[in-house]
Short mmCIF file of C-alpha atoms in Angstrom, two decimals:
data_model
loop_
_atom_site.label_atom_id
_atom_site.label_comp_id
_atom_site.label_asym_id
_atom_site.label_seq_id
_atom_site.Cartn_x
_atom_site.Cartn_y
_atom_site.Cartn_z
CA UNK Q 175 37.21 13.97 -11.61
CA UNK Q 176 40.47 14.08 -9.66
CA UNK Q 177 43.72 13.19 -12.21
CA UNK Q 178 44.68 10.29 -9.56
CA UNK Q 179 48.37 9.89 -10.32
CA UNK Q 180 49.69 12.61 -8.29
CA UNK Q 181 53.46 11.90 -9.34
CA UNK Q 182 53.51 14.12 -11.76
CA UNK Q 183 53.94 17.62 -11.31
CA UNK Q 184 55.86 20.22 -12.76
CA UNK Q 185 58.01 23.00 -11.55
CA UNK Q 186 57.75 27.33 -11.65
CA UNK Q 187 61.03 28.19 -12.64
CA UNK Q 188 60.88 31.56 -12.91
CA UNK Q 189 57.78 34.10 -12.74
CA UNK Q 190 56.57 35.59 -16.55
CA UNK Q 191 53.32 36.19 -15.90
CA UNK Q 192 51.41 37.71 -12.70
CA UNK Q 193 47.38 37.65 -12.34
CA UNK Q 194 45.70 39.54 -10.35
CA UNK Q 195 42.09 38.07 -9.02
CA UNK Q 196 40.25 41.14 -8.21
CA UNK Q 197 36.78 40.05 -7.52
CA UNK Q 198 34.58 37.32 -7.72
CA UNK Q 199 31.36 39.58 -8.48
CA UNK Q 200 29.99 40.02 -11.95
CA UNK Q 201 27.13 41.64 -13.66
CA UNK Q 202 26.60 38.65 -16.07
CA UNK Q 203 25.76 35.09 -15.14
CA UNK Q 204 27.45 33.12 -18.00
CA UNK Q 205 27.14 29.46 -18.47
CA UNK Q 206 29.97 28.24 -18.35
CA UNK Q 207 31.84 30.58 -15.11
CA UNK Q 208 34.33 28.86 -13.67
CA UNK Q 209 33.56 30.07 -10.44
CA UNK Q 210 29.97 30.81 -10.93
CA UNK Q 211 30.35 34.65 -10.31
CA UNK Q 212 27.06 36.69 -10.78
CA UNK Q 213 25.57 39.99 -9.73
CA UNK Q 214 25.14 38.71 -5.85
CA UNK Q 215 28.32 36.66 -5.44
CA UNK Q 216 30.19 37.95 -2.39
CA UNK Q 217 33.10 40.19 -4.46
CA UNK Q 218 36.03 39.03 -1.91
CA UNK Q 219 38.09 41.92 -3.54
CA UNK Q 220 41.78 41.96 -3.53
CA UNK Q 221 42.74 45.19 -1.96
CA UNK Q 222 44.49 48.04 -3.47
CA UNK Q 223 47.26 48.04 -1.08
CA UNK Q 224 47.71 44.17 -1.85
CA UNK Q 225 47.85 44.10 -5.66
CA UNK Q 226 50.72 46.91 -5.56
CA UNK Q 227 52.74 45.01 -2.72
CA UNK Q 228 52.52 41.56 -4.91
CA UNK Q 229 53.09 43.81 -8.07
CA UNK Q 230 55.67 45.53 -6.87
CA UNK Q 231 57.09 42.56 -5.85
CA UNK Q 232 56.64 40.70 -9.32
CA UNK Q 233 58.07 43.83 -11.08
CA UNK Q 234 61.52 43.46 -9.32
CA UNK Q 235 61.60 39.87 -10.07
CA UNK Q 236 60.83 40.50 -13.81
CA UNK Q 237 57.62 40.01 -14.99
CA UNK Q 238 57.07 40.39 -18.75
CA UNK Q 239 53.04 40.57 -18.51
CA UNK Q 240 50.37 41.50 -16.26
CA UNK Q 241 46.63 40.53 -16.27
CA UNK Q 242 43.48 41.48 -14.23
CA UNK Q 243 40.66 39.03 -13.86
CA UNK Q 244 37.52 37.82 -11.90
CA UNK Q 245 34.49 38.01 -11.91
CA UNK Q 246 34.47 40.88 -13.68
CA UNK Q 247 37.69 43.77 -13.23
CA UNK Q 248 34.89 46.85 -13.96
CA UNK Q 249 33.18 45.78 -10.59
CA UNK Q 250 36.42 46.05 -9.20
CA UNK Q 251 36.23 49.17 -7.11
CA UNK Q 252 39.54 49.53 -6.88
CA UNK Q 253 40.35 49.49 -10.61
CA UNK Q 254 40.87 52.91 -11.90
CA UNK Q 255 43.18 53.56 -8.85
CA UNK Q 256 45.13 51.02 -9.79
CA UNK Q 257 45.61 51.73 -13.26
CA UNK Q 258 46.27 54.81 -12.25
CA UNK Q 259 49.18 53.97 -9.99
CA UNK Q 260 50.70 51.29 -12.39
CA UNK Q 261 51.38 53.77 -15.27
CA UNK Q 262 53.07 56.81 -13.50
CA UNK Q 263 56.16 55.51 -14.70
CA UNK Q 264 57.03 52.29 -17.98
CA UNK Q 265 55.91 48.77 -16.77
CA UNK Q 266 55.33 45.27 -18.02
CA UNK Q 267 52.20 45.07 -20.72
CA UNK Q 268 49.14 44.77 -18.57
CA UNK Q 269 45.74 43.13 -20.29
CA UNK Q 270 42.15 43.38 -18.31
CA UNK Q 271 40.22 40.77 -19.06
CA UNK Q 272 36.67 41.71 -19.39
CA UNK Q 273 33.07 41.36 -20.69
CA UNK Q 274 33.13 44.72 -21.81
CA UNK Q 275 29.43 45.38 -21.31
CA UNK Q 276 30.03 48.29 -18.29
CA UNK Q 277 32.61 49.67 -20.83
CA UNK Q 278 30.93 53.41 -21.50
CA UNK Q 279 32.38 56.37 -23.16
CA UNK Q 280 33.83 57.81 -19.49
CA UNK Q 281 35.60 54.46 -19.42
CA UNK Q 282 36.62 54.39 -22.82
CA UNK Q 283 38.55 57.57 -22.11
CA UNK Q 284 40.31 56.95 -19.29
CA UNK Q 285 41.37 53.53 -20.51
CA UNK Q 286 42.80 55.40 -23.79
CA UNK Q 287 45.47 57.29 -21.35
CA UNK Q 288 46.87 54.42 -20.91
CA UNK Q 289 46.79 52.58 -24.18
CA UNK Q 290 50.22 53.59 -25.70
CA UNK Q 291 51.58 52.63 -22.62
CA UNK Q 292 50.59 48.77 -22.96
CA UNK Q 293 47.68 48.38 -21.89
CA UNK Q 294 45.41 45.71 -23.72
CA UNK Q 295 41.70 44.52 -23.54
CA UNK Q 296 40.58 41.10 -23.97
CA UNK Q 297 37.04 40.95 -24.15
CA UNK Q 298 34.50 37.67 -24.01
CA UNK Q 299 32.26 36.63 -26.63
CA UNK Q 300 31.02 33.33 -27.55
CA UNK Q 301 29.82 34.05 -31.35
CA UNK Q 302 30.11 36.47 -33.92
CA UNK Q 303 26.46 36.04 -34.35
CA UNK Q 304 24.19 37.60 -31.16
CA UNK Q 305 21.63 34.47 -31.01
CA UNK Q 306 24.38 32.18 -30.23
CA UNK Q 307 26.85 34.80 -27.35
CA UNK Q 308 23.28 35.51 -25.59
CA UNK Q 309 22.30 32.14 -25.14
CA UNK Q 310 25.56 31.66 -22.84
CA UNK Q 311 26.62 35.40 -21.67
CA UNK Q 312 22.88 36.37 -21.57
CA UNK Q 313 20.19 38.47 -23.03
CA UNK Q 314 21.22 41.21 -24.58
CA UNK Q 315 24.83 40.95 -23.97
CA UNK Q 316 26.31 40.96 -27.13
CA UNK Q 317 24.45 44.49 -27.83
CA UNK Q 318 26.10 46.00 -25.14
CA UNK Q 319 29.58 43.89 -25.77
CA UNK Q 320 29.80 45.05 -29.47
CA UNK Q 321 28.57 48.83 -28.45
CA UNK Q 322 31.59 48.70 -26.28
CA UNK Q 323 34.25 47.50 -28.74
CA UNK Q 324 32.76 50.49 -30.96
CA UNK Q 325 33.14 53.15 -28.51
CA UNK Q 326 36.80 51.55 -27.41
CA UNK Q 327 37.26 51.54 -31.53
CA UNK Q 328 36.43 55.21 -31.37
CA UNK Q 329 39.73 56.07 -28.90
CA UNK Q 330 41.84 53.88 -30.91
CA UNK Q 331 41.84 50.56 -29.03
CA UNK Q 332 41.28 47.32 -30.92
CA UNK Q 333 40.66 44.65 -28.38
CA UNK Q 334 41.36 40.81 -27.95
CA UNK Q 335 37.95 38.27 -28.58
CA UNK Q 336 38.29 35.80 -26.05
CA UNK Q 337 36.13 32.81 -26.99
CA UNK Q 338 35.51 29.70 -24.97
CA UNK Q 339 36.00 26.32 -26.54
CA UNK Q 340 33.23 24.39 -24.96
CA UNK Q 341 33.67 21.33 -27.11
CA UNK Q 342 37.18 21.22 -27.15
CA UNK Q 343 37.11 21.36 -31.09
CA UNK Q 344 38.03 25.27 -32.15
CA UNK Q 345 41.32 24.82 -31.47
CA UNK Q 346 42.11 22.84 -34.86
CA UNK Q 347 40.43 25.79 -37.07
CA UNK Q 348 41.50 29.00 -35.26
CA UNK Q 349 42.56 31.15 -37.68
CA UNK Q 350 39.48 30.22 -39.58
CA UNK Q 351 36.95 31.26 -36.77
CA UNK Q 352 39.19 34.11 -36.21
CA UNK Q 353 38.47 35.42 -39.45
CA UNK Q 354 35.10 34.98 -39.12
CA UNK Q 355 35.05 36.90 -36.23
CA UNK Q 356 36.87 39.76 -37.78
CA UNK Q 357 34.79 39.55 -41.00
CA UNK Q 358 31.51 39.60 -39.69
CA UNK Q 359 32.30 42.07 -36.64
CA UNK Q 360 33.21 44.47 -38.82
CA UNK Q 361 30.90 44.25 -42.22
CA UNK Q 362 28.26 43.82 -39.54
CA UNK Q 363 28.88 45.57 -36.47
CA UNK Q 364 31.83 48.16 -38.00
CA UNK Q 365 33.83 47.08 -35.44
CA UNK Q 366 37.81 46.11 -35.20
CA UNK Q 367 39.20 43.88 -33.24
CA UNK Q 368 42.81 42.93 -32.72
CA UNK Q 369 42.22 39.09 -33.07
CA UNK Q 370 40.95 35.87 -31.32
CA UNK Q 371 41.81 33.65 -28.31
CA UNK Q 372 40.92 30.71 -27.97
CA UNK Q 373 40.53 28.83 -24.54
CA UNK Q 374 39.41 25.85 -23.44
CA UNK Q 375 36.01 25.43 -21.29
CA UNK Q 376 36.80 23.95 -17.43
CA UNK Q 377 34.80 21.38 -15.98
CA UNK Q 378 33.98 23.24 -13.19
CA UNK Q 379 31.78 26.19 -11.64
CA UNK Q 380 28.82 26.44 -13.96
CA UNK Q 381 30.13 24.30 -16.38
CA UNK Q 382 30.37 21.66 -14.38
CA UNK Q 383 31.59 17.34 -14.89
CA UNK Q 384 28.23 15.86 -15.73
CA UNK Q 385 26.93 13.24 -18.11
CA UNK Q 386 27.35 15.91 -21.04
CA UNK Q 387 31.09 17.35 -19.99
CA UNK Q 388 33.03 14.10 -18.93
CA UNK Q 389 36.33 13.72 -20.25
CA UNK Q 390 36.43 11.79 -23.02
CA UNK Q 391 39.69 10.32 -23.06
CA UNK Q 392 40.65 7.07 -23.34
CA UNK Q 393 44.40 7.85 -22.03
CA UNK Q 394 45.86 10.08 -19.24
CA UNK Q 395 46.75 13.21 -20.31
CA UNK Q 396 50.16 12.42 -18.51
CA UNK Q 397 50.35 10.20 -21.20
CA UNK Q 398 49.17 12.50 -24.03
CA UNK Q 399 51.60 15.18 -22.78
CA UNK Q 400 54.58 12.80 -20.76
CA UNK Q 401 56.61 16.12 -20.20
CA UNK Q 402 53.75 17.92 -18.82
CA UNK Q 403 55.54 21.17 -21.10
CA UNK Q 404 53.74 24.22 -21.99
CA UNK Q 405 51.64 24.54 -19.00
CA UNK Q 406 51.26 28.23 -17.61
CA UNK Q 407 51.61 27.15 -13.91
CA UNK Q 408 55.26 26.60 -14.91
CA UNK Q 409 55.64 30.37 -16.10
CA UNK Q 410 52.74 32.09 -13.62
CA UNK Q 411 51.13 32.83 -10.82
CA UNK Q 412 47.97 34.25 -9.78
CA UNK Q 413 47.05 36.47 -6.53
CA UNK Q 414 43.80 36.45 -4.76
CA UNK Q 415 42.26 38.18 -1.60
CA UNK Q 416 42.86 35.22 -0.03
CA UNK Q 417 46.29 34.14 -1.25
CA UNK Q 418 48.63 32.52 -4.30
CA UNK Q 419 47.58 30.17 -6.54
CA UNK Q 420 49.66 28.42 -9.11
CA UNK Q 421 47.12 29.84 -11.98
CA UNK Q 422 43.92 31.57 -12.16
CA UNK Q 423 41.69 28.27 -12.52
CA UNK Q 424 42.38 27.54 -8.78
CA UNK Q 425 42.21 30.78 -6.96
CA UNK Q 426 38.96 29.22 -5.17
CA UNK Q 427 40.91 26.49 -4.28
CA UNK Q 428 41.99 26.86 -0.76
CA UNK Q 429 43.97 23.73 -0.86
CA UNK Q 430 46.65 25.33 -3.22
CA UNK Q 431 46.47 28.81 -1.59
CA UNK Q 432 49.77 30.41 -0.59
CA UNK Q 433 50.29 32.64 2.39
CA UNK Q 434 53.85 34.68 1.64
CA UNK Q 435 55.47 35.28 -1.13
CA UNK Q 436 56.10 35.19 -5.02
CA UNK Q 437 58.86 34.24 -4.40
CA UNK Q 438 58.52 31.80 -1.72
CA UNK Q 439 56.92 29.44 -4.91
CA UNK Q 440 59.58 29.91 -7.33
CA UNK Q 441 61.61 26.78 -7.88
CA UNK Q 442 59.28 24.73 -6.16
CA UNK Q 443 56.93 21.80 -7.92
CA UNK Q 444 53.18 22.09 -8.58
CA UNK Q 445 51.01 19.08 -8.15
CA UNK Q 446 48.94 18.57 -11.34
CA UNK Q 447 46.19 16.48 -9.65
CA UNK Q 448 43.86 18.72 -10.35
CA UNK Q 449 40.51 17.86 -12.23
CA UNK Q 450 41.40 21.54 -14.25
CA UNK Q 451 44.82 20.25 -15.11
CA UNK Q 452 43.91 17.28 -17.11
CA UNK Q 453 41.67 20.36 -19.67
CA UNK Q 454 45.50 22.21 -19.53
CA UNK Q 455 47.82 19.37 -20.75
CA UNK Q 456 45.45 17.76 -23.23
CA UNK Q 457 43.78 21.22 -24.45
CA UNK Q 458 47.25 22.93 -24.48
CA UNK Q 459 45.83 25.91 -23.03
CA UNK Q 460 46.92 29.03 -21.66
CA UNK Q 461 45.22 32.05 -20.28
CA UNK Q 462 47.86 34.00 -21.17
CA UNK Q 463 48.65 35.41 -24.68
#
């Protein structure tokens, strides 16, 4: 569903946060993907040379965070090249957002070089318990998420849970489910984590508007949220292989693709008629921490 009243809109006053889209393969096939990313989906990498030039860029503007996303950043080929690159010398925190599952000891330890320096994990589950992450992230995932986490645990890094909010609901008990995460990760898994975030499911990509995912308000959100505040596309942007986006729900949205620069977008409105835009003002969501 398109949010019809394209009036409102609001405005990217100055740049916070940068994203980097890195790839649009992954090596799970989740339920609820935004952009339905699996083990065949045409990666459509950002290059190496392009994430340092926008970087680079974002860095002299003054950027206070830096994430990498997808698909999944470990299918990234160009990953560990850019890590290394980004901490020869102090820079903005950077978080990878991940499923952890292709997280092995090798990786472990060369993500621990650069730990002290900022550098933060946020991996994906759905549940504390395995039944109920499989069903969504796949068989066997959890296994190889929570072996991760240990082996990550084991060079000192306690990541981010991200966990997706698929019935809009978790957001009114967080700090309860976060201690059940914590509590039953480590009394049954021995594993640490730093804590939980919670985001809100998209109605698009695998997850999908249909009969069962409709919205299910009886207002516009423009009305729930008249000074469309808070949203990340007024702090953020998000680079792709194939341009700028004004966050990193609509990177596969050629409509809203930039050709040029950061900068080029700051101080200019964004259009909020986006189906994904009515989950961010009524949700209060962020990607970002």
């Amino acid at each position: 569903m398109q949010v019809k009243n394209t009036l409102y809109t609001t405005q990217l006053n100055s740049l916070k946060e940068l994203w980097l889209h890195v790839t649009y393969q992954c090596n799970l096939t989740c339920t609820h993907c935004l952009f339905s990313c699996s083990p065949t989906s045409e990666a459509n990498e950002l290059s190496l040379d392009a994430a340092i030039s926008h970087v680079e860029n974002a860095l002299s503007i003054g950027i206070e965070k830096l994430y990498i996303t997808g698909g999944e950043p470990f299918m990234w080929s160009k990953l560990e090249s850019f890590l290394t690159w980004y901490y020869k010398i102090p820079r903005a925190p950077l978080t990878i957002l991940t499923n952890g599952t292709l997280i092995d000891d090798s990786k472990a330890a060369f993500l621990a070089k650069f730990h002290k320096q900022g550098l933060q994990l946020r991996i994906s589950l759905e549940c504390y318990l395995k039944e109920n992450n499989d069903a969504v992230r796949g068989q066997g995932s959890f296994i190889k998420t929570t072996s991760a986490i240990r082996t990550l645990n084991s060079y000192g890094i306690y990541p981010w849970i991200a966990f997706t909010d698929k019935s809009n609901s978790a957001s009114c008990c967080n700090k309860e489910l976060e201690t059940a995460f914590k509590n039953t990760l480590s009394e049954q898994h021995s594993i640490r984590i730093a804590g939980l975030k919670i985001i809100s499911a998209y109605s698009k990509g695998r997850f999908a508007v249909s009969a069962n995912h409709s919205s299910s308000f009886t207002s516009s959100p423009f009305e729930m949220n008249p000074n469309v505040s808070g949203l990340q596309c007024g702090y953020g942007l998000t680079v792709c292989a194939e341009g700028i986006a004004p966050c990193p729900i609509l990177v596969d949205n050629k409509d809203v693709l930039h050709q040029g620069d950061l900068q080029d977008l700051i101080g200019n409105p964004i259009n909020l008629n986006h189906s994904c835009c009515e989950n961010c003002l009524t949700s209060g969501t962020t990607c970002g921490q």
